[in-house]
CSV table of C-alpha atoms in Angstrom, one decimal:
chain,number,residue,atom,x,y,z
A,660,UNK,CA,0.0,0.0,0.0
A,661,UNK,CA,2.7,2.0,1.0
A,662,UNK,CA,4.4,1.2,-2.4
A,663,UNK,CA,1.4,2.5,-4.1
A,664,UNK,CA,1.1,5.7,-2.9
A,665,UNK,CA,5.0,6.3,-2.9
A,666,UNK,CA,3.9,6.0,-7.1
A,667,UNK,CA,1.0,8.3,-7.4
A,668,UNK,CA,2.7,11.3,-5.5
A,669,UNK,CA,4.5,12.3,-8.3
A,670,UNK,CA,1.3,12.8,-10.5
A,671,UNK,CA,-0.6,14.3,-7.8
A,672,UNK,CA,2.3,16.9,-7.3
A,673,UNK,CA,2.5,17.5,-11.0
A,674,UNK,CA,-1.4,18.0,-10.8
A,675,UNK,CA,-1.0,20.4,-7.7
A,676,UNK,CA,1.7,22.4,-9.7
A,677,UNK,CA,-0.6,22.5,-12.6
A,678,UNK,CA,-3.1,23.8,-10.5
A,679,UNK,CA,-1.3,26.5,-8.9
A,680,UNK,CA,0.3,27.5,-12.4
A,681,UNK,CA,-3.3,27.9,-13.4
A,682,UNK,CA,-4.8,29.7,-10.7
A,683,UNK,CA,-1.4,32.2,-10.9
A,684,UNK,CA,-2.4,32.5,-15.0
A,685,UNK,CA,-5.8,33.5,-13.9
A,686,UNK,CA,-5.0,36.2,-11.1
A,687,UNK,CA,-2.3,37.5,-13.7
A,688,UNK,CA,-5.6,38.1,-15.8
A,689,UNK,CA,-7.6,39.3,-13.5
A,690,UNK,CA,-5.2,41.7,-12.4
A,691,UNK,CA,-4.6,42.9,-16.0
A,692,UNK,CA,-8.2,43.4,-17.2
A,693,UNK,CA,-8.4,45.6,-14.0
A,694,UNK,CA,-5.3,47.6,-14.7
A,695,UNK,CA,-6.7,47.6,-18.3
A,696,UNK,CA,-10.3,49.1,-17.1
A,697,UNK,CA,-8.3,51.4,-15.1
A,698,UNK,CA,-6.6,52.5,-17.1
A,699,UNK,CA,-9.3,52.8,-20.1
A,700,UNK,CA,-11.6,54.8,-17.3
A,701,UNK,CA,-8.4,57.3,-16.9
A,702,UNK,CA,-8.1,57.7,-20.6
A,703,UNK,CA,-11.9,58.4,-20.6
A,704,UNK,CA,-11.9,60.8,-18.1
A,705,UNK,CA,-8.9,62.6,-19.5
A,706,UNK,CA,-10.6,62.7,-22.6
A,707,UNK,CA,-13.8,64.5,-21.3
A,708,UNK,CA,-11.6,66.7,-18.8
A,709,UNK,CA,-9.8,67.7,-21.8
A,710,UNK,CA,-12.6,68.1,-23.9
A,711,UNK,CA,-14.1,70.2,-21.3
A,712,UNK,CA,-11.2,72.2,-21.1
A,713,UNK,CA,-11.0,73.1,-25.1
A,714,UNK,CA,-14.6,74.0,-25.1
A,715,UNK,CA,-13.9,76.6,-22.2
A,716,UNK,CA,-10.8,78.3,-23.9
A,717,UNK,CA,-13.1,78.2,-27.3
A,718,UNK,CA,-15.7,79.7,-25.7
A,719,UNK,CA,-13.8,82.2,-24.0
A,720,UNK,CA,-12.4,82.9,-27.3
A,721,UNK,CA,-15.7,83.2,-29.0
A,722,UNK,CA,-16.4,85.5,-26.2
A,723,UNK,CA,-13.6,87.8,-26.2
A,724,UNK,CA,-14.2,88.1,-30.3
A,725,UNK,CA,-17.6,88.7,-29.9
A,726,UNK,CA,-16.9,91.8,-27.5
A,727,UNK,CA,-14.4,92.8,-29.2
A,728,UNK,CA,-16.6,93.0,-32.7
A,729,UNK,CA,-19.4,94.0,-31.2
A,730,UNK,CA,-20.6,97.8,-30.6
A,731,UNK,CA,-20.0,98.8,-26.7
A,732,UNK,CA,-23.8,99.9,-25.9
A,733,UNK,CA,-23.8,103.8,-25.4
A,734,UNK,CA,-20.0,104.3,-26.1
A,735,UNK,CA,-19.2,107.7,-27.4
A,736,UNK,CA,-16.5,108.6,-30.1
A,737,UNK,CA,-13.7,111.3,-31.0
A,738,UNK,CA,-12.2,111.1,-34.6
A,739,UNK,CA,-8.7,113.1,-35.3
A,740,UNK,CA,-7.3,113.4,-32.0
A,741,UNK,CA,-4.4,115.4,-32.0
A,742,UNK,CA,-1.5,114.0,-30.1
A,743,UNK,CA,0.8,116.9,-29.8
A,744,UNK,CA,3.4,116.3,-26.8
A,745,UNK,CA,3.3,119.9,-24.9
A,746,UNK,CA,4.5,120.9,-21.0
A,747,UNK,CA,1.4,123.1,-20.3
A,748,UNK,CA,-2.3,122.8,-19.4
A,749,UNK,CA,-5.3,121.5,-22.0
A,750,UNK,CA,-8.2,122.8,-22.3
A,751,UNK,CA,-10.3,119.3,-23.2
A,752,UNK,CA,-13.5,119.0,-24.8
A,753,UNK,CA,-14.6,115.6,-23.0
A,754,UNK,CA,-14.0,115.3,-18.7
A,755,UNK,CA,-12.3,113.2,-18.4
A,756,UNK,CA,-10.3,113.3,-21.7
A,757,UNK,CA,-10.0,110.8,-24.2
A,758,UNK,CA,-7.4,112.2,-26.3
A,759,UNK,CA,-6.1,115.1,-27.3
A,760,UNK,CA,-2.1,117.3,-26.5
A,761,UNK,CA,-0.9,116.2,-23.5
A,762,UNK,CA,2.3,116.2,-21.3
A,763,UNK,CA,5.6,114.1,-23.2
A,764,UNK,CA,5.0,111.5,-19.8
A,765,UNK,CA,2.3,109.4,-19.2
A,766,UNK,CA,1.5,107.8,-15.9
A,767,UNK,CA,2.1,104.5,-15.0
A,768,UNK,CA,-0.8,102.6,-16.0
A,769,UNK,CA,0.3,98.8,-16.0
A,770,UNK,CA,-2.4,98.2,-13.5
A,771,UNK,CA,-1.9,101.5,-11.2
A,772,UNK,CA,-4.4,102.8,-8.9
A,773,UNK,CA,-4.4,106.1,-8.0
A,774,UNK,CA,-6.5,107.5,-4.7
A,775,UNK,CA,-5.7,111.2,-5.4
A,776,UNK,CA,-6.6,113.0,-8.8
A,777,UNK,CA,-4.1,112.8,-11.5
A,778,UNK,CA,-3.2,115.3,-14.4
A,779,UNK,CA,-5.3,115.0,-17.2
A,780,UNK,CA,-2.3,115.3,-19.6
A,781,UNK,CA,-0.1,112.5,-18.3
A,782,UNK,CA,-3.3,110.2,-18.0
A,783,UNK,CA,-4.0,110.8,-21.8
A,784,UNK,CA,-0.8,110.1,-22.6
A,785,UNK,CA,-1.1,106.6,-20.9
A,786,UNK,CA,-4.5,106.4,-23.2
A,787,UNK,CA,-2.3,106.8,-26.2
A,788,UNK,CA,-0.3,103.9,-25.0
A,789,UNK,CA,-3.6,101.7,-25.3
A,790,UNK,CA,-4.6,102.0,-21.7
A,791,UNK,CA,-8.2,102.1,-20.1
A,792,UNK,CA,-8.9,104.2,-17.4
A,793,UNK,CA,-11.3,104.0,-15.0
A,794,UNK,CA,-12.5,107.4,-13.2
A,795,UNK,CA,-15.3,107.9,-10.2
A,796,UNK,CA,-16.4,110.8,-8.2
A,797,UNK,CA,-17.8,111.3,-4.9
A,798,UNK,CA,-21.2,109.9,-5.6
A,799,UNK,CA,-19.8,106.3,-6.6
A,800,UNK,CA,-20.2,103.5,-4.3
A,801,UNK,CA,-18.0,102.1,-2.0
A,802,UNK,CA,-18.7,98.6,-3.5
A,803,UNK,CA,-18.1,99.4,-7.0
A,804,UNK,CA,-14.8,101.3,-6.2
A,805,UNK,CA,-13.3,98.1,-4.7
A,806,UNK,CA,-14.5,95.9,-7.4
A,807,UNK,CA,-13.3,98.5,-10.3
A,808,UNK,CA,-9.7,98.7,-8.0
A,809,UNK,CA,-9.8,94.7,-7.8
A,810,UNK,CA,-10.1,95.2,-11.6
A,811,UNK,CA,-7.5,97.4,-12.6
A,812,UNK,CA,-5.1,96.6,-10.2
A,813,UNK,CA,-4.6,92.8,-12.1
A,814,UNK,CA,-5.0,94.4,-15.7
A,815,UNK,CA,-1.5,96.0,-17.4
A,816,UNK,CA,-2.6,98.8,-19.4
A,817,UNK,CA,-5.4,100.0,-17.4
A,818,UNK,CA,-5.4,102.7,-14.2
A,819,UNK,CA,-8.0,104.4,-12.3
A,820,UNK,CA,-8.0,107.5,-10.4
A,821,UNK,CA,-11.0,109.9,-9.1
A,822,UNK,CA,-12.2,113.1,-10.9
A,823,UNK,CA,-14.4,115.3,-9.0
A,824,UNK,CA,-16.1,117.3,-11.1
A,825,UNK,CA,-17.1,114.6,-13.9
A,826,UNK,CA,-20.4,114.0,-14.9
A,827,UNK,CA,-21.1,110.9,-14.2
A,828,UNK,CA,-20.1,108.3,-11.1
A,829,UNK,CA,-18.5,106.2,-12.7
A,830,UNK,CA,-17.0,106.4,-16.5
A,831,UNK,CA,-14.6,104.3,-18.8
A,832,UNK,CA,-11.9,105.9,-21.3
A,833,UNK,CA,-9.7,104.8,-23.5
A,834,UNK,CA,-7.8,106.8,-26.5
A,835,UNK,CA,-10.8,108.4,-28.4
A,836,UNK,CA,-13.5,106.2,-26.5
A,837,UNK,CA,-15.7,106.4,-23.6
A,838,UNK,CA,-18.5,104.8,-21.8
A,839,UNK,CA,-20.6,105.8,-18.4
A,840,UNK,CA,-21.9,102.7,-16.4
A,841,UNK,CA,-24.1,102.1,-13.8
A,842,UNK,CA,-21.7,100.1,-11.7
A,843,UNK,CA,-18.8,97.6,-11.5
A,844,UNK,CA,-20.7,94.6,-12.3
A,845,UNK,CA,-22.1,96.2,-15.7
A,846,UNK,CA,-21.3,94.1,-18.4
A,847,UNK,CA,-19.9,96.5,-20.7
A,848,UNK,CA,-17.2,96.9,-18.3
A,849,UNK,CA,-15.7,93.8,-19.1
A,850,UNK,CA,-16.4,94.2,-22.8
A,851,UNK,CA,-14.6,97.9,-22.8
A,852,UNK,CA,-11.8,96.5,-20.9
A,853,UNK,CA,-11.6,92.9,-23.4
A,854,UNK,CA,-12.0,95.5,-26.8
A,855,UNK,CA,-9.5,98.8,-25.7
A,856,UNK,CA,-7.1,97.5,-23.8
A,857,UNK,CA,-4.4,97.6,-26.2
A,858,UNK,CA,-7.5,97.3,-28.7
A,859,UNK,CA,-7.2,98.8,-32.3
A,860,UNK,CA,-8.0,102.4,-31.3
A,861,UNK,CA,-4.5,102.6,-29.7
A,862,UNK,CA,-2.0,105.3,-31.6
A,863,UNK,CA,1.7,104.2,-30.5
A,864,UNK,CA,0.2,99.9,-29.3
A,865,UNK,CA,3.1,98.6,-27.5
A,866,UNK,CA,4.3,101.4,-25.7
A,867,UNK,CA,5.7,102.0,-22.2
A,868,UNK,CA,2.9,102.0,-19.5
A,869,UNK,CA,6.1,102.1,-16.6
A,870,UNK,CA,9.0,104.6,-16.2
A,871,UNK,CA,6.7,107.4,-16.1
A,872,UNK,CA,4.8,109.3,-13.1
A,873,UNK,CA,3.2,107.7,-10.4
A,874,UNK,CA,1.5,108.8,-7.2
């Protein structure tokens, strides 16, 4: 009996090897169909994320090129500025002015905010360098002077400074533009900003909004 057993344990170990060889084959595939489906799911997901992604910048493109085509709703216009560089006073047309002579320095406008009035002729001359800037007077609301400063002071090519005795609250230039609004969160805010600054109604684009005045 003995004898006999001594001859079947080889087979039954070659059969328990067998087995174990197969059960490692099948965790082997297990474990790649997961990594597989893992990975597919990640390639999926980074897919759509990316997709997501593209459609945001294009639509933020389509958005940007529609404000920049489009009309800015009650904007006013000057044609055939003259841009004369002279060290005295102007006598503007427009408060605040949107072109025009005006001092050889501009002010600093690569996102300055100014808490005191500023001369008219250095600010225009930052216009001229494709700059938008923001003015308010006494009747503008705390609110919208924060949000308008939050604005400006992460935009190059813009500043903002109070003028006392203009019209309106709160107003928008830019060289040979300018819009009144009714407060920060208007919407043509952040169409003026997205068409003049730097936009195509800039004389000398390109030009130095630092190394001049500042306050």
């Amino acid at each position: 009996m003995a004898s006999a057993k001594k001859q079947h344990n080889p087979a039954a170990a070659r059969r328990a090897k067998l087995e174990e060889a197969r059960r490692k084959e099948r965790a082997r595939e297990r474990r790649s169909r997961i990594i597989t489906i893992a990975a597919s799911i990640a390639v999926v997901a980074g897919l759509v994320a990316g997709g997501g992604y593209l459609m945001s910048a294009a639509d933020k493109q389509d958005a940007a090129e529609q404000a920049k085509s489009s009309p800015v709703r009650g904007e006013r216009s000057w044609d055939k500025l003259t841009q004369n560089h002279v060290e005295k006073k102007v006598d503007y047309p427009m408060n605040p002015p949107v072109g025009g002579d005006h001092n050889p320095v501009w002010m600093n406008c690569d996102a300055d905010v100014y808490t005191a009035p500023i001369p008219n002729e250095n600010a225009v001359h930052s216009l001229e360098h494709g700059a938008v800037w923001v003015t308010y007077n006494e009747k503008a609301k705390p609110a919208d002077i924060e949000k308008f400063t939050e604005r400006v002071a992460r935009t190059p090519y813009s500043l903002m400074s109070p003028v006392k005795d203009q019209d309106a609250p709160l107003i928008l230039s830019a060289w040979g533009k300018q819009v009144t609004v009714k407060s920060a969160t208007d919407a043509r805010v952040a169409q003026f900003f997205t068409k003049y600054v730097q936009g195509p109604q800039t004389p000398e684009p390109g030009a130095a909004c630092t190394g001049g005045i500042a306050r």
